[in-house]
Amino acid sequence: SRAYRDRKLGTSFLVLNFHHVCITLREAAQRGGRGGAAAAAAESAPALEGGASQLHAVAGALGALGMDTLKEFQDQLAACTGKYVEQALGSHFGPLLAMVAKAEHAAAAQGLPPGTPPSGFAVNDAAPVIKDFAARWTTSLEALHRGVMKDFNRSSCGGEVVRAAMSQLLHTYTRALDLLKRAGPEGAAVARDAVTIPSIMYEIKRFRAV
């Protein structure tokens, strides 16, 4: 992946390869135990990345060593997917991610409970970030979706990555609103005027269905 100048493309290269290995191992389990109970279970199990039902289904065909190998690659796939999602979201929603990360890091350093605004959290600094998000979130979502599908060239794992990115964005935005709501009357006023969570969820459903 270091051969790519674009870090995000390098990460997508790793995601594609780990995804391919996971599929190959599952297919090997099905071929190796074809005709047996393990193969039948593997063929009927849901094709979910890292799904416990599928892991149990292929266990008999792969054996203990094969299962350890599959789990290792699935863990690598999950880690690289998370890294790609972080990079992709940063390209389109960088100020929002940076604001939340900075506030939560400061809160943790001050020993505050999760979601509590740290001392020094300035609503005047957060308000422009929320306003900027409101002005371009729909077009940014579309650009994010196009970028992911381009990077994964319509691979079968592209949809999974899109859904992971949308879920992470929604989670981060929810945390941003929670910080504002707990930052006194001024913060609560900014949160009231912000894009609502249901509005974002409604838009996200379009991309999750792809």
Coordinates of C-alpha atoms in Angstrom, one line a residue:
S1 CA 0.0 0.0 0.0
R2 CA 3.0 2.3 0.4
A3 CA 3.3 2.5 -3.4
Y4 CA 0.3 4.7 -3.5
R5 CA 0.8 8.5 -3.1
D6 CA -2.8 8.8 -1.9
R7 CA -3.0 7.2 1.6
K8 CA -6.7 6.5 1.2
L9 CA -6.1 4.5 -2.0
G10 CA -3.4 2.6 -0.3
T11 CA -5.8 1.7 2.5
S12 CA -8.5 0.7 0.0
F13 CA -5.9 -1.6 -1.6
L14 CA -5.4 -3.3 1.8
V15 CA -9.2 -3.6 2.4
L16 CA -9.7 -5.1 -1.1
N17 CA -7.0 -7.7 -0.5
F18 CA -8.0 -8.7 3.0
H19 CA -11.6 -9.0 1.8
H20 CA -10.5 -11.2 -1.1
V21 CA -8.5 -13.4 1.3
C22 CA -11.5 -13.8 3.6
I23 CA -13.7 -14.8 0.7
T24 CA -11.1 -17.3 -0.5
L25 CA -10.8 -18.9 2.9
R26 CA -14.6 -19.3 3.2
E27 CA -14.8 -20.8 -0.3
A28 CA -12.0 -23.2 0.6
A29 CA -13.9 -24.3 3.6
Q30 CA -16.9 -25.0 1.5
R31 CA -14.9 -27.0 -1.1
G32 CA -12.9 -28.8 1.5
G33 CA -16.0 -30.0 3.4
R34 CA -18.4 -30.4 0.4
G35 CA -21.0 -33.0 1.0
G36 CA -20.5 -32.8 4.8
A37 CA -22.5 -31.0 7.5
A38 CA -19.8 -28.3 7.8
A39 CA -20.0 -27.5 4.1
A40 CA -23.8 -27.3 4.2
A41 CA -23.7 -25.0 7.2
A42 CA -21.1 -22.8 5.5
E43 CA -23.1 -22.5 2.3
S44 CA -26.3 -21.5 4.2
A45 CA -24.7 -19.1 6.7
P46 CA -25.2 -15.3 6.2
A47 CA -22.3 -13.7 4.4
L48 CA -21.5 -11.1 7.0
E49 CA -18.0 -9.8 7.5
G50 CA -16.8 -11.1 10.9
G51 CA -20.3 -12.6 11.6
A52 CA -20.2 -15.2 14.4
S53 CA -22.7 -17.5 12.6
Q54 CA -20.5 -17.7 9.6
L55 CA -17.4 -18.3 11.7
H56 CA -19.1 -21.3 13.4
A57 CA -20.4 -22.6 10.1
V58 CA -16.9 -22.8 8.5
A59 CA -15.1 -24.0 11.6
G60 CA -15.5 -27.7 10.9
A61 CA -14.2 -27.4 7.4
L62 CA -11.2 -25.1 8.1
G63 CA -10.1 -26.6 11.4
A64 CA -8.6 -24.7 14.3
L65 CA -5.6 -23.4 12.4
G66 CA -7.7 -22.3 9.5
M67 CA -10.1 -20.6 11.8
D68 CA -7.3 -18.7 13.5
T69 CA -6.1 -17.6 10.1
L70 CA -9.5 -16.5 9.0
K71 CA -10.1 -14.5 12.2
E72 CA -6.7 -12.8 11.8
F73 CA -7.6 -11.7 8.3
Q74 CA -11.1 -10.6 9.4
D75 CA -9.5 -8.5 12.2
Q76 CA -7.1 -6.9 9.7
L77 CA -10.0 -6.2 7.3
A78 CA -12.0 -4.5 10.1
A79 CA -9.0 -2.4 11.1
C80 CA -8.2 -1.3 7.6
T81 CA -11.9 -0.6 6.9
G82 CA -12.0 1.6 10.0
K83 CA -8.8 3.4 8.9
Y84 CA -10.2 4.0 5.4
V85 CA -13.5 5.3 6.8
E86 CA -11.6 7.8 9.0
Q87 CA -9.6 9.0 6.0
A88 CA -12.6 9.3 3.8
L89 CA -14.7 11.1 6.4
G90 CA -11.8 13.4 7.1
S91 CA -11.7 14.4 3.4
H92 CA -15.3 15.6 3.5
F93 CA -16.2 16.3 7.1
G94 CA -12.8 17.2 8.5
P95 CA -13.8 20.2 10.7
L96 CA -16.6 18.3 12.4
L97 CA -14.4 15.3 13.1
A98 CA -11.6 17.5 14.4
M99 CA -13.9 19.5 16.7
V100 CA -15.4 16.4 18.3
A101 CA -12.0 14.7 18.6
K102 CA -10.4 17.8 20.2
A103 CA -13.3 18.2 22.7
E104 CA -13.4 14.6 23.7
H105 CA -9.6 14.4 24.1
A106 CA -9.7 17.4 26.4
A107 CA -12.6 16.0 28.4
A108 CA -10.7 12.7 28.9
A109 CA -7.6 14.6 30.0
Q110 CA -9.7 16.5 32.5
G111 CA -11.3 13.2 33.8
L112 CA -14.8 14.2 32.7
P113 CA -17.5 11.6 31.7
P114 CA -18.0 10.9 28.0
G115 CA -20.1 13.6 26.3
T116 CA -19.3 16.3 28.8
P117 CA -17.9 19.5 27.3
P118 CA -14.4 20.2 28.6
S119 CA -13.6 23.5 30.2
G120 CA -12.6 25.9 27.4
F121 CA -15.1 24.4 25.0
A122 CA -16.1 27.4 23.0
V123 CA -19.6 27.4 21.5
N124 CA -18.5 30.4 19.3
D125 CA -15.9 28.1 17.7
A126 CA -18.3 25.2 17.4
A127 CA -21.1 27.1 15.8
P128 CA -19.4 27.8 12.5
V129 CA -18.5 24.1 12.2
I130 CA -22.1 23.1 12.6
K131 CA -23.3 25.8 10.2
D132 CA -20.7 24.7 7.6
F133 CA -22.0 21.1 8.0
A134 CA -25.6 22.2 7.5
A135 CA -24.7 24.1 4.3
R136 CA -23.1 21.1 2.5
W137 CA -23.8 17.9 4.2
T138 CA -26.0 16.4 1.4
T139 CA -23.5 17.2 -1.3
S140 CA -20.7 15.9 0.9
L141 CA -22.5 12.6 1.4
E142 CA -22.9 12.2 -2.3
A143 CA -19.2 12.9 -2.9
L144 CA -18.3 10.5 -0.1
H145 CA -20.4 7.8 -1.7
R146 CA -18.9 8.4 -5.2
G147 CA -15.4 8.4 -3.8
V148 CA -15.9 5.1 -2.0
M149 CA -17.4 3.4 -5.0
K150 CA -14.6 4.7 -7.2
D151 CA -11.9 3.5 -4.8
F152 CA -13.4 0.0 -4.6
N153 CA -14.3 -0.1 -8.3
R154 CA -17.8 -1.5 -7.5
S155 CA -16.3 -4.4 -5.5
S156 CA -18.7 -6.4 -3.3
C157 CA -17.1 -4.9 -0.2
G158 CA -17.8 -1.3 -1.4
G159 CA -21.3 -1.3 0.0
E160 CA -20.0 -2.5 3.3
V161 CA -17.5 0.3 3.4
V162 CA -20.2 2.9 2.5
R163 CA -22.4 1.7 5.3
A164 CA -19.5 1.8 7.8
A165 CA -18.7 5.4 6.8
M166 CA -22.3 6.6 7.0
S167 CA -22.7 4.9 10.4
Q168 CA -19.5 6.5 11.7
L169 CA -20.5 9.9 10.4
L170 CA -23.9 9.7 12.1
H171 CA -22.2 8.6 15.4
T172 CA -19.7 11.5 15.2
Y173 CA -22.4 14.1 14.5
T174 CA -24.6 12.8 17.3
R175 CA -21.6 13.3 19.7
A176 CA -21.2 16.8 18.4
L177 CA -24.8 17.7 19.2
D178 CA -24.5 16.1 22.6
L179 CA -21.5 18.3 23.4
L180 CA -23.4 21.4 22.3
K181 CA -26.6 20.5 24.3
R182 CA -24.5 20.2 27.5
A183 CA -22.6 23.5 26.9
G184 CA -25.2 25.8 28.3
P185 CA -28.0 27.8 26.7
E186 CA -25.9 29.1 23.8
G187 CA -24.8 25.6 22.9
A188 CA -28.3 24.2 23.2
A189 CA -29.5 27.0 20.8
V190 CA -26.9 26.0 18.2
A191 CA -28.0 22.3 18.5
R192 CA -31.7 23.2 18.1
D193 CA -30.9 25.0 14.8
A194 CA -28.6 22.3 13.5
V195 CA -29.5 19.6 11.0
T196 CA -31.6 17.0 12.8
I197 CA -30.5 13.4 13.3
P198 CA -33.7 12.0 11.5
S199 CA -32.9 14.1 8.5
I200 CA -29.4 12.6 8.2
M201 CA -30.7 9.1 8.8
Y202 CA -33.3 9.5 6.1
E203 CA -30.6 10.6 3.6
I204 CA -28.2 7.9 4.7
K205 CA -30.7 5.2 3.9
R206 CA -30.4 5.9 0.2
F207 CA -26.7 5.0 0.3
R208 CA -27.0 2.1 2.7
A209 CA -29.4 0.4 0.2
V210 CA -26.7 0.5 -2.6

